[in-house]
Amino acid sequence: DIMDKVFELIQREQNRQNSTIELIASENFVSENVLKAAGSCLTNKYAEGYPGRRYYGGCEVVDELEEYCRQKWQQVFATDYHVNVQPLSGTHANMTAYAALLRPGDTILSLDLQMGGHISHGLPISMTGRLYNIEHYGLDSRGYIDMRSVEDMAKKTRPKLIIAGASAYSRIIDFERFAHIAHENGALLMADIAHIAGLVAAGEHPSPFGHADIITTTTHKTLRGIRSALIFCKQEYARKVDSALFPGMAGGPHMHTIAAKAVTAEEALTPEFRAYIRRVVENSRAMAAEFTRMGYEVVTGGTDNHMFLLDFTHTHPTITGQMVQQALDSRAITLNKNSVPGEKRSPMQTSGVRIGTAAMTTKGFGVDDFIAVAHRIDEIITSLTRE
Ligand code: PLP
C-alpha cells in the first residue's frame, strides 16, 4: 500500500536511531512533547505577518502562541533583546540577519569553513558568499581563534559585519572581545551560537547577549529542540530584522514549528536541562582526555564545550576522516569527517573527525560510557592502520 511506504521508512529510521551510537555534534534527540507540537494541526494555519499585524483571519490563537514563544525565548537567554521566532533554519536565520543589516557587496568578516566556520558564513558557493564580499580571520597554531588576526583583518578590510561563531570549534568564544574589535572598527557583531546555544542558556558558556548586535541560533543542536532557528537583536534593529524576514525572506511562518520551539524553550528553562548540559560538557571533556591519553591529537588539546576534533595528521598519517567515518558507520557509530587546522586533504577526505556528546548524553550516557566508546573507536582506527 502506497500509504505504508513513508511510515515504513520512518520506522526504519527510528530503528537506526535506536541502535546506533550518535556522535554527530549537531544532532540530538527531542522529547515526545516537541514531536507532538510539531506534528499538530498548527501546520494548517496561514499567519503571514506578526502577532496583531497578520494578513489572514483566524489568527487569534497563533498570535498568542507566537507571543508566548517570544517571551519564553527571552527568558531562556535572560535578555530584553528583540526576538523573531519565525526563521525556518539556521541558514535562513543567517541570510535574514545579513539582509537586515547589509547591502549586497558589503564586507563580512568570518571564520573560514575549513577552520571550523559554517557554509552560511560566506562560502563562495553559498548565496551568502555570492551576495557579500567575504573576508576571513583565522586560527593560531594551536587551533584557537586568533583574536589578533580578527583585529588585523577588521582594520584591514573594514567589514560592515563580523561573525563570531562556528560549527566545529571546541573552545570558549570571547564575544566581549569580538564586540570590542567590531565596534572599534565601525562594524556590527553577529554571534551565531547555533552549536553552543544550549550551553549559553544553561550558563556553561559566556553569553553574547549585551555584546553582539544580532544573534542567530538553531534550536535543534545543544538546545535539544525542533529543527528550526531564532534571531535576536538589539531593539534598534528589530524593525529591520522583522521586515527582512517577512516579507523579505519568507511567506507564512511555520506555526507548528513555532509551537514546538515554544516547547523547546519551556524545556530549556528547567533545572533538568541545566543539569543535562553540565553532563554534556563533562562527558565531552572526559572523552577528549581519554583520546589524548591513548595518543591521539585533540585539536587545541581539549574542549570547553559539547564537541572536539581529532586530528590524524601527525598521529595516523595514512588515515583520513572519510575512512574513519565509513569504518565507524558500518559498526553503528555515527560521526562526521572534518577538516582540521592547516588541512591538506579535500573536504571529501579530510584528516580529522568531529565528535559531539549532546545526543548520547540525552540517551543517558555518562563518562564511563563515553570512555568505552573512545576505546571502541580506537580499536577500529587501529585496525584500519593495519590494513
Ligand atoms: N550556523 C552554524 C554555526 C551551524 O553549525 C549551522 C548548522 O550546522 C547553521 C548555522 C545552519 O543551520 P541549518 O542547518 O539549520 O541551516
Short mmCIF file of C-alpha atoms and ligand atoms in Angstrom, two decimals:
data_model
loop_
_atom_site.label_atom_id
_atom_site.label_comp_id
_atom_site.label_asym_id
_atom_site.label_seq_id
_atom_site.Cartn_x
_atom_site.Cartn_y
_atom_site.Cartn_z
CA ASP A 1 0.00 0.00 0.00
CA ILE A 2 1.41 3.37 -1.03
CA MET A 3 0.26 4.84 2.30
CA ASP A 4 2.51 2.45 4.19
CA LYS A 5 5.73 3.37 2.41
CA VAL A 6 6.53 6.54 4.33
CA PHE A 7 5.66 5.12 7.72
CA GLU A 8 7.73 2.06 6.99
CA LEU A 9 10.69 4.34 6.25
CA ILE A 10 10.05 6.33 9.42
CA GLN A 11 10.07 3.08 11.40
CA ARG A 12 13.35 2.05 9.79
CA GLU A 13 14.91 5.40 10.66
CA GLN A 14 13.60 5.06 14.21
CA ASN A 15 15.28 1.65 14.42
CA ARG A 16 18.53 3.14 13.09
CA GLN A 17 18.41 5.90 15.68
CA ASN A 18 17.70 3.36 18.43
CA SER A 19 20.60 1.12 17.51
CA THR A 20 23.48 3.48 16.71
CA ILE A 21 25.85 5.49 18.86
CA GLU A 22 25.21 9.04 17.71
CA LEU A 23 28.25 11.30 17.95
CA ILE A 24 27.35 13.93 15.34
CA ALA A 25 27.92 17.17 17.24
CA SER A 26 24.94 18.99 15.68
CA GLU A 27 22.36 16.30 16.46
CA ASN A 28 20.19 15.48 19.44
CA PHE A 29 17.03 13.59 20.43
CA VAL A 30 13.91 15.67 21.10
CA SER A 31 11.15 14.96 23.60
CA GLU A 32 7.73 13.50 22.81
CA ASN A 33 6.18 16.91 23.53
CA VAL A 34 8.38 18.61 20.94
CA LEU A 35 7.33 15.99 18.39
CA LYS A 36 3.68 16.32 19.36
CA ALA A 37 3.68 20.10 18.92
CA ALA A 38 5.49 19.83 15.57
CA GLY A 39 3.01 17.22 14.36
CA SER A 40 -0.04 19.26 15.37
CA CYS A 41 -2.89 20.97 13.48
CA LEU A 42 -0.95 24.23 13.59
CA THR A 43 0.57 23.23 10.25
CA ASN A 44 -2.82 24.06 8.72
CA LYS A 45 -2.71 27.76 9.62
CA TYR A 46 -1.59 30.66 7.44
CA ALA A 47 -0.36 33.59 9.51
CA GLU A 48 1.76 35.87 7.29
CA GLY A 49 2.91 38.84 9.30
CA TYR A 50 3.39 39.20 13.04
CA PRO A 51 1.09 38.97 16.09
CA GLY A 52 -1.59 41.68 15.82
CA ARG A 53 -0.48 42.51 12.25
CA ARG A 54 -1.48 39.46 10.17
CA TYR A 55 -2.66 39.23 6.59
CA TYR A 56 -5.16 36.45 7.39
CA GLY A 57 -8.17 35.96 9.63
CA GLY A 58 -8.44 33.40 12.39
CA CYS A 59 -5.07 34.27 13.89
CA GLU A 60 -6.12 34.91 17.49
CA VAL A 61 -4.70 31.59 18.76
CA VAL A 62 -1.47 31.70 16.77
CA ASP A 63 -0.95 35.33 17.80
CA GLU A 64 -0.99 34.24 21.42
CA LEU A 65 1.27 31.28 20.64
CA GLU A 66 3.91 33.36 18.83
CA GLU A 67 3.95 35.96 21.63
CA TYR A 68 4.30 33.20 24.21
CA CYS A 69 7.15 31.64 22.23
CA ARG A 70 8.94 35.00 22.00
CA GLN A 71 8.64 35.63 25.74
CA LYS A 72 9.87 32.16 26.64
CA TRP A 73 12.99 32.58 24.48
CA GLN A 74 13.76 35.94 26.05
CA GLN A 75 13.55 34.16 29.39
CA VAL A 76 15.83 31.34 28.26
CA PHE A 77 18.62 33.80 27.49
CA ALA A 78 17.63 36.25 30.25
CA THR A 79 17.50 39.05 27.71
CA ASP A 80 15.41 42.01 26.62
CA TYR A 81 16.78 41.79 23.06
CA HIS A 82 14.09 41.65 20.41
CA VAL A 83 13.45 38.10 19.18
CA ASN A 84 11.99 36.88 15.90
CA VAL A 85 10.85 33.25 16.18
CA GLN A 86 9.91 32.76 12.52
CA PRO A 87 13.21 31.65 10.89
CA LEU A 88 12.97 28.18 9.39
CA SER A 89 16.55 27.02 9.93
CA GLY A 90 19.99 28.31 10.81
CA THR A 91 20.91 29.24 7.26
CA HIS A 92 17.61 31.06 6.81
CA ALA A 93 18.22 32.99 10.04
CA ASN A 94 21.72 33.97 8.95
CA MET A 95 20.64 35.10 5.48
CA THR A 96 17.87 37.12 7.09
CA ALA A 97 20.32 38.72 9.52
CA TYR A 98 22.58 39.78 6.64
CA ALA A 99 19.62 41.07 4.62
CA ALA A 100 18.53 43.16 7.62
CA LEU A 101 21.90 44.83 8.19
CA LEU A 102 23.81 44.74 4.89
CA ARG A 103 23.58 45.56 1.21
CA PRO A 104 24.86 43.19 -1.46
CA GLY A 105 28.59 43.73 -1.90
CA ASP A 106 29.20 44.74 1.73
CA THR A 107 32.07 43.04 3.53
CA ILE A 108 31.58 40.28 6.12
CA LEU A 109 34.49 39.04 8.25
CA SER A 110 34.06 35.44 9.39
CA LEU A 111 35.82 32.17 10.17
CA ASP A 112 36.60 30.04 7.13
CA LEU A 113 34.62 26.78 6.74
CA GLN A 114 37.91 24.85 6.64
CA MET A 115 38.83 26.31 10.03
CA GLY A 116 35.50 25.48 11.66
CA GLY A 117 33.13 28.12 10.25
CA HIS A 118 29.79 27.43 8.55
CA ILE A 119 28.70 27.39 4.90
CA SER A 120 26.29 30.24 5.61
CA HIS A 121 29.16 32.42 6.85
CA GLY A 122 30.12 33.12 3.25
CA LEU A 123 31.31 30.01 1.44
CA PRO A 124 31.74 31.11 -2.21
CA ILE A 125 29.18 28.55 -3.49
CA SER A 126 26.61 29.61 -0.87
CA MET A 127 24.30 32.54 -1.69
CA THR A 128 25.90 34.24 1.31
CA GLY A 129 29.26 34.13 -0.48
CA ARG A 130 27.76 35.27 -3.76
CA LEU A 131 25.90 38.25 -2.30
CA TYR A 132 28.59 39.63 0.00
CA ASN A 133 32.31 40.25 -0.06
CA ILE A 134 33.72 37.69 2.36
CA GLU A 135 36.96 38.03 4.32
CA HIS A 136 38.23 35.55 6.93
CA TYR A 137 40.10 35.63 10.20
CA GLY A 138 41.97 32.51 11.23
CA LEU A 139 43.16 30.15 13.93
CA ASP A 140 46.50 30.24 15.70
CA SER A 141 48.93 27.32 15.55
CA ARG A 142 47.19 25.57 18.46
CA GLY A 143 43.79 25.80 16.79
CA TYR A 144 42.34 28.62 18.89
CA ILE A 145 40.59 31.56 17.20
CA ASP A 146 43.37 34.09 16.67
CA MET A 147 41.97 37.33 18.11
CA ARG A 148 44.93 39.23 16.71
CA SER A 149 44.00 38.13 13.21
CA VAL A 150 40.39 39.22 13.92
CA GLU A 151 41.72 42.64 14.86
CA ASP A 152 44.17 42.88 11.95
CA MET A 153 41.58 41.78 9.39
CA ALA A 154 38.98 44.16 10.85
CA LYS A 155 41.41 47.07 10.46
CA LYS A 156 42.50 46.00 7.00
CA THR A 157 39.15 45.07 5.41
CA ARG A 158 36.76 47.42 7.27
CA PRO A 159 33.85 44.91 7.34
CA LYS A 160 30.26 46.01 7.96
CA LEU A 161 29.68 42.80 9.92
CA ILE A 162 31.91 40.45 11.88
CA ILE A 163 30.61 36.96 12.64
CA ALA A 164 31.66 35.19 15.82
CA GLY A 165 30.50 31.60 15.72
CA ALA A 166 31.46 28.18 14.43
CA SER A 167 30.33 24.68 13.57
CA ALA A 168 33.50 22.87 14.59
CA TYR A 169 35.22 24.74 17.41
CA SER A 170 35.74 23.33 20.88
CA ARG A 171 36.83 26.38 22.85
CA ILE A 172 35.14 29.36 24.51
CA ILE A 173 34.36 32.18 22.09
CA ASP A 174 35.17 35.59 23.59
CA PHE A 175 32.11 37.57 22.45
CA GLU A 176 33.08 40.58 24.54
CA ARG A 177 36.43 40.89 22.79
CA PHE A 178 34.81 40.31 19.39
CA ALA A 179 32.31 43.10 20.10
CA HIS A 180 35.06 45.44 21.15
CA ILE A 181 37.01 44.81 17.94
CA ALA A 182 33.87 45.14 15.79
CA HIS A 183 32.73 48.40 17.36
CA GLU A 184 36.24 49.91 17.35
CA ASN A 185 36.36 49.32 13.62
CA GLY A 186 32.89 50.52 12.65
CA ALA A 187 31.42 47.03 12.24
CA LEU A 188 28.43 45.29 13.79
CA LEU A 189 28.90 41.98 15.59
CA MET A 190 26.78 38.95 14.82
CA ALA A 191 27.08 35.95 17.13
CA ASP A 192 25.97 32.67 15.56
CA ILE A 193 25.54 30.42 18.58
CA ALA A 194 23.88 27.54 16.68
CA HIS A 195 26.15 24.95 18.28
CA ILE A 196 26.60 26.31 21.78
CA ALA A 197 23.16 27.82 22.41
CA GLY A 198 22.27 25.11 24.93
CA LEU A 199 25.46 25.88 26.84
CA VAL A 200 24.77 29.61 26.77
CA ALA A 201 21.20 29.00 28.00
CA ALA A 202 22.49 26.82 30.84
CA GLY A 203 25.25 29.24 31.86
CA GLU A 204 28.05 26.90 30.70
CA HIS A 205 29.39 29.32 28.05
CA PRO A 206 29.72 33.13 28.26
CA SER A 207 26.68 34.81 26.74
CA PRO A 208 26.84 37.05 23.67
CA PHE A 209 23.81 39.00 24.93
CA GLY A 210 24.82 42.52 25.83
CA HIS A 211 27.78 42.30 23.42
CA ALA A 212 26.59 41.22 19.96
CA ASP A 213 24.26 43.43 17.91
CA ILE A 214 22.49 40.45 16.38
CA ILE A 215 22.44 36.82 17.49
CA THR A 216 21.28 33.82 15.48
CA THR A 217 20.89 30.26 16.64
CA THR A 218 19.45 26.95 15.59
CA THR A 219 17.19 25.22 18.12
CA HIS A 220 17.99 21.59 17.29
CA LYS A 221 21.58 21.10 18.42
CA THR A 222 22.55 21.51 22.08
CA LEU A 223 19.19 23.24 22.71
CA ARG A 224 17.64 19.81 22.02
CA GLY A 225 14.56 21.21 20.29
CA ILE A 226 12.76 21.26 16.99
CA ARG A 227 14.78 21.72 13.79
CA SER A 228 14.49 25.49 13.46
CA ALA A 229 16.11 28.80 14.38
CA LEU A 230 15.80 32.20 16.08
CA ILE A 231 17.12 35.71 15.54
CA PHE A 232 17.75 38.04 18.46
CA CYS A 233 18.83 41.65 18.04
CA LYS A 234 19.24 44.88 19.92
CA GLN A 235 15.88 46.70 19.93
CA GLU A 236 17.18 49.32 17.46
CA TYR A 237 17.40 46.64 14.73
CA ALA A 238 14.02 45.00 15.48
CA ARG A 239 12.10 46.53 12.58
CA LYS A 240 14.89 45.79 10.11
CA VAL A 241 15.10 42.16 11.21
CA ASP A 242 11.34 41.62 11.17
CA SER A 243 10.86 43.07 7.71
CA ALA A 244 13.95 41.29 6.36
CA LEU A 245 12.30 38.03 7.41
CA PHE A 246 8.74 38.85 6.29
CA PRO A 247 8.19 39.88 3.55
CA GLY A 248 11.92 39.84 2.74
CA MET A 249 12.83 36.18 3.04
CA ALA A 250 9.68 34.18 3.80
CA GLY A 251 5.94 33.89 3.45
CA GLY A 252 3.80 32.18 6.06
CA PRO A 253 5.51 31.21 9.31
CA HIS A 254 5.51 27.52 10.27
CA MET A 255 3.21 27.80 13.26
CA HIS A 256 3.57 24.11 14.14
CA THR A 257 7.34 24.60 14.37
CA ILE A 258 6.85 27.77 16.41
CA ALA A 259 4.70 25.72 18.81
CA ALA A 260 7.48 23.14 19.04
CA LYS A 261 10.01 25.95 19.55
CA ALA A 262 7.92 27.21 22.48
CA VAL A 263 8.02 23.71 24.00
CA THR A 264 11.78 23.68 23.40
CA ALA A 265 12.10 26.95 25.35
CA GLU A 266 9.97 25.63 28.22
CA GLU A 267 12.24 22.60 28.45
CA ALA A 268 15.41 24.73 28.29
CA LEU A 269 14.16 26.70 31.30
CA THR A 270 14.09 23.65 33.60
CA PRO A 271 16.78 22.72 36.15
CA GLU A 272 16.92 19.30 34.43
CA PHE A 273 18.12 20.98 31.24
CA ARG A 274 20.91 22.81 33.07
CA ALA A 275 22.00 19.54 34.67
CA TYR A 276 21.88 17.85 31.26
CA ILE A 277 24.16 20.49 29.70
CA ARG A 278 26.63 20.16 32.57
CA ARG A 279 26.80 16.41 31.86
CA VAL A 280 27.25 17.07 28.11
CA VAL A 281 30.35 19.19 28.82
CA GLU A 282 31.68 16.81 31.46
CA ASN A 283 31.31 13.88 29.04
CA SER A 284 32.97 15.80 26.20
CA ARG A 285 35.95 16.72 28.41
CA ALA A 286 36.34 13.14 29.66
CA MET A 287 36.18 11.63 26.19
CA ALA A 288 38.67 14.14 24.73
CA ALA A 289 41.04 13.45 27.65
CA GLU A 290 40.78 9.71 27.03
CA PHE A 291 41.70 10.14 23.35
CA THR A 292 44.70 12.25 24.43
CA ARG A 293 45.74 9.52 26.88
CA MET A 294 45.57 6.98 24.04
CA GLY A 295 47.99 9.10 21.99
CA TYR A 296 45.55 10.95 19.74
CA GLU A 297 45.85 14.62 18.88
CA VAL A 298 42.80 16.59 20.02
CA VAL A 299 42.70 19.99 18.30
CA THR A 300 43.60 22.70 20.88
CA GLY A 301 44.45 19.87 23.28
CA GLY A 302 40.95 19.56 24.72
CA THR A 303 37.48 21.07 24.86
CA ASP A 304 35.33 23.59 26.74
CA ASN A 305 32.05 22.56 25.13
CA HIS A 306 29.99 19.68 23.71
CA MET A 307 32.44 18.66 20.99
CA PHE A 308 36.06 18.23 19.93
CA LEU A 309 38.09 17.40 16.84
CA LEU A 310 40.56 14.57 16.39
CA ASP A 311 43.43 15.42 14.03
CA PHE A 312 45.09 12.35 12.45
CA THR A 313 47.70 14.36 10.50
CA HIS A 314 50.63 13.54 12.77
CA THR A 315 49.48 10.53 14.76
CA HIS A 316 47.92 8.49 11.90
CA PRO A 317 49.24 10.00 8.64
CA THR A 318 47.70 7.28 6.42
CA ILE A 319 44.22 7.65 7.93
CA THR A 320 41.62 10.06 6.56
CA GLY A 321 38.48 11.38 8.17
CA GLN A 322 36.47 9.72 5.41
CA MET A 323 38.00 6.29 6.20
CA VAL A 324 37.17 6.63 9.88
CA GLN A 325 33.63 7.88 9.27
CA GLN A 326 32.98 4.94 6.94
CA ALA A 327 34.53 2.29 9.19
CA LEU A 328 32.54 3.56 12.19
CA ASP A 329 29.32 3.77 10.18
CA SER A 330 29.50 0.07 9.41
CA ARG A 331 29.86 -0.58 13.15
CA ALA A 332 26.89 1.58 14.15
CA ILE A 333 28.85 4.57 15.40
CA THR A 334 27.86 7.78 13.60
CA LEU A 335 30.06 10.86 13.37
CA ASN A 336 31.38 13.11 10.62
CA LYS A 337 34.72 13.66 8.96
CA ASN A 338 36.01 17.18 9.49
CA SER A 339 38.78 19.41 8.17
CA VAL A 340 41.48 20.24 10.70
CA PRO A 341 43.51 23.47 11.06
CA GLY A 342 46.08 23.56 8.23
CA GLU A 343 44.18 20.82 6.36
CA LYS A 344 45.99 19.34 3.34
CA ARG A 345 43.23 16.98 2.18
CA SER A 346 39.99 17.81 0.34
CA PRO A 347 36.71 18.39 2.23
CA MET A 348 35.55 14.98 0.94
CA GLN A 349 38.55 13.23 2.56
CA THR A 350 39.82 15.41 5.45
CA SER A 351 42.36 14.50 8.14
CA GLY A 352 40.05 14.56 11.12
CA VAL A 353 36.70 13.77 12.66
CA ARG A 354 34.31 15.77 14.82
CA ILE A 355 32.86 14.14 17.92
CA GLY A 356 29.98 15.51 20.00
CA THR A 357 28.38 14.30 23.22
CA ALA A 358 25.00 16.10 23.25
CA ALA A 359 22.93 13.33 21.63
CA MET A 360 24.20 10.33 23.61
CA THR A 361 24.08 12.29 26.87
CA THR A 362 20.35 12.68 26.18
CA LYS A 363 20.21 8.87 25.87
CA GLY A 364 21.74 8.57 29.33
CA PHE A 365 25.42 8.00 28.54
CA GLY A 366 27.82 9.04 31.30
CA VAL A 367 31.59 9.44 31.49
CA ASP A 368 32.26 5.66 31.61
CA ASP A 369 30.11 5.03 28.53
CA PHE A 370 31.88 7.73 26.52
CA ILE A 371 35.28 6.39 27.58
CA ALA A 372 34.22 2.91 26.45
CA VAL A 373 33.15 4.37 23.08
CA ALA A 374 36.52 6.15 22.78
CA HIS A 375 38.26 2.77 23.21
CA ARG A 376 35.96 1.14 20.66
CA ILE A 377 36.77 3.94 18.16
CA ASP A 378 40.49 3.48 18.87
CA GLU A 379 40.22 -0.27 18.15
CA ILE A 380 38.53 0.44 14.83
CA ILE A 381 41.08 3.10 13.84
CA THR A 382 43.96 0.85 14.90
CA SER A 383 42.56 -1.96 12.73
CA LEU A 384 42.44 0.50 9.78
CA THR A 385 46.14 1.32 10.17
CA ARG A 386 46.93 -2.42 9.95
CA GLU A 387 45.02 -2.94 6.67
N1 PLP B 1 25.33 28.19 11.90
C1 PLP B 1 26.12 27.26 12.46
C2 PLP B 1 27.27 27.71 13.32
C3 PLP B 1 25.88 25.91 12.23
O1 PLP B 1 26.69 24.99 12.77
C4 PLP B 1 24.77 25.54 11.45
C5 PLP B 1 24.43 24.11 11.19
O2 PLP B 1 25.22 23.24 11.15
C6 PLP B 1 24.00 26.53 10.85
C7 PLP B 1 24.30 27.85 11.11
C8 PLP B 1 22.90 26.24 9.87
O3 PLP B 1 21.82 25.59 10.36
P1 PLP B 1 20.81 24.84 9.36
O4 PLP B 1 21.46 23.54 9.04
O5 PLP B 1 19.57 24.73 10.20
O6 PLP B 1 20.62 25.71 8.16
#
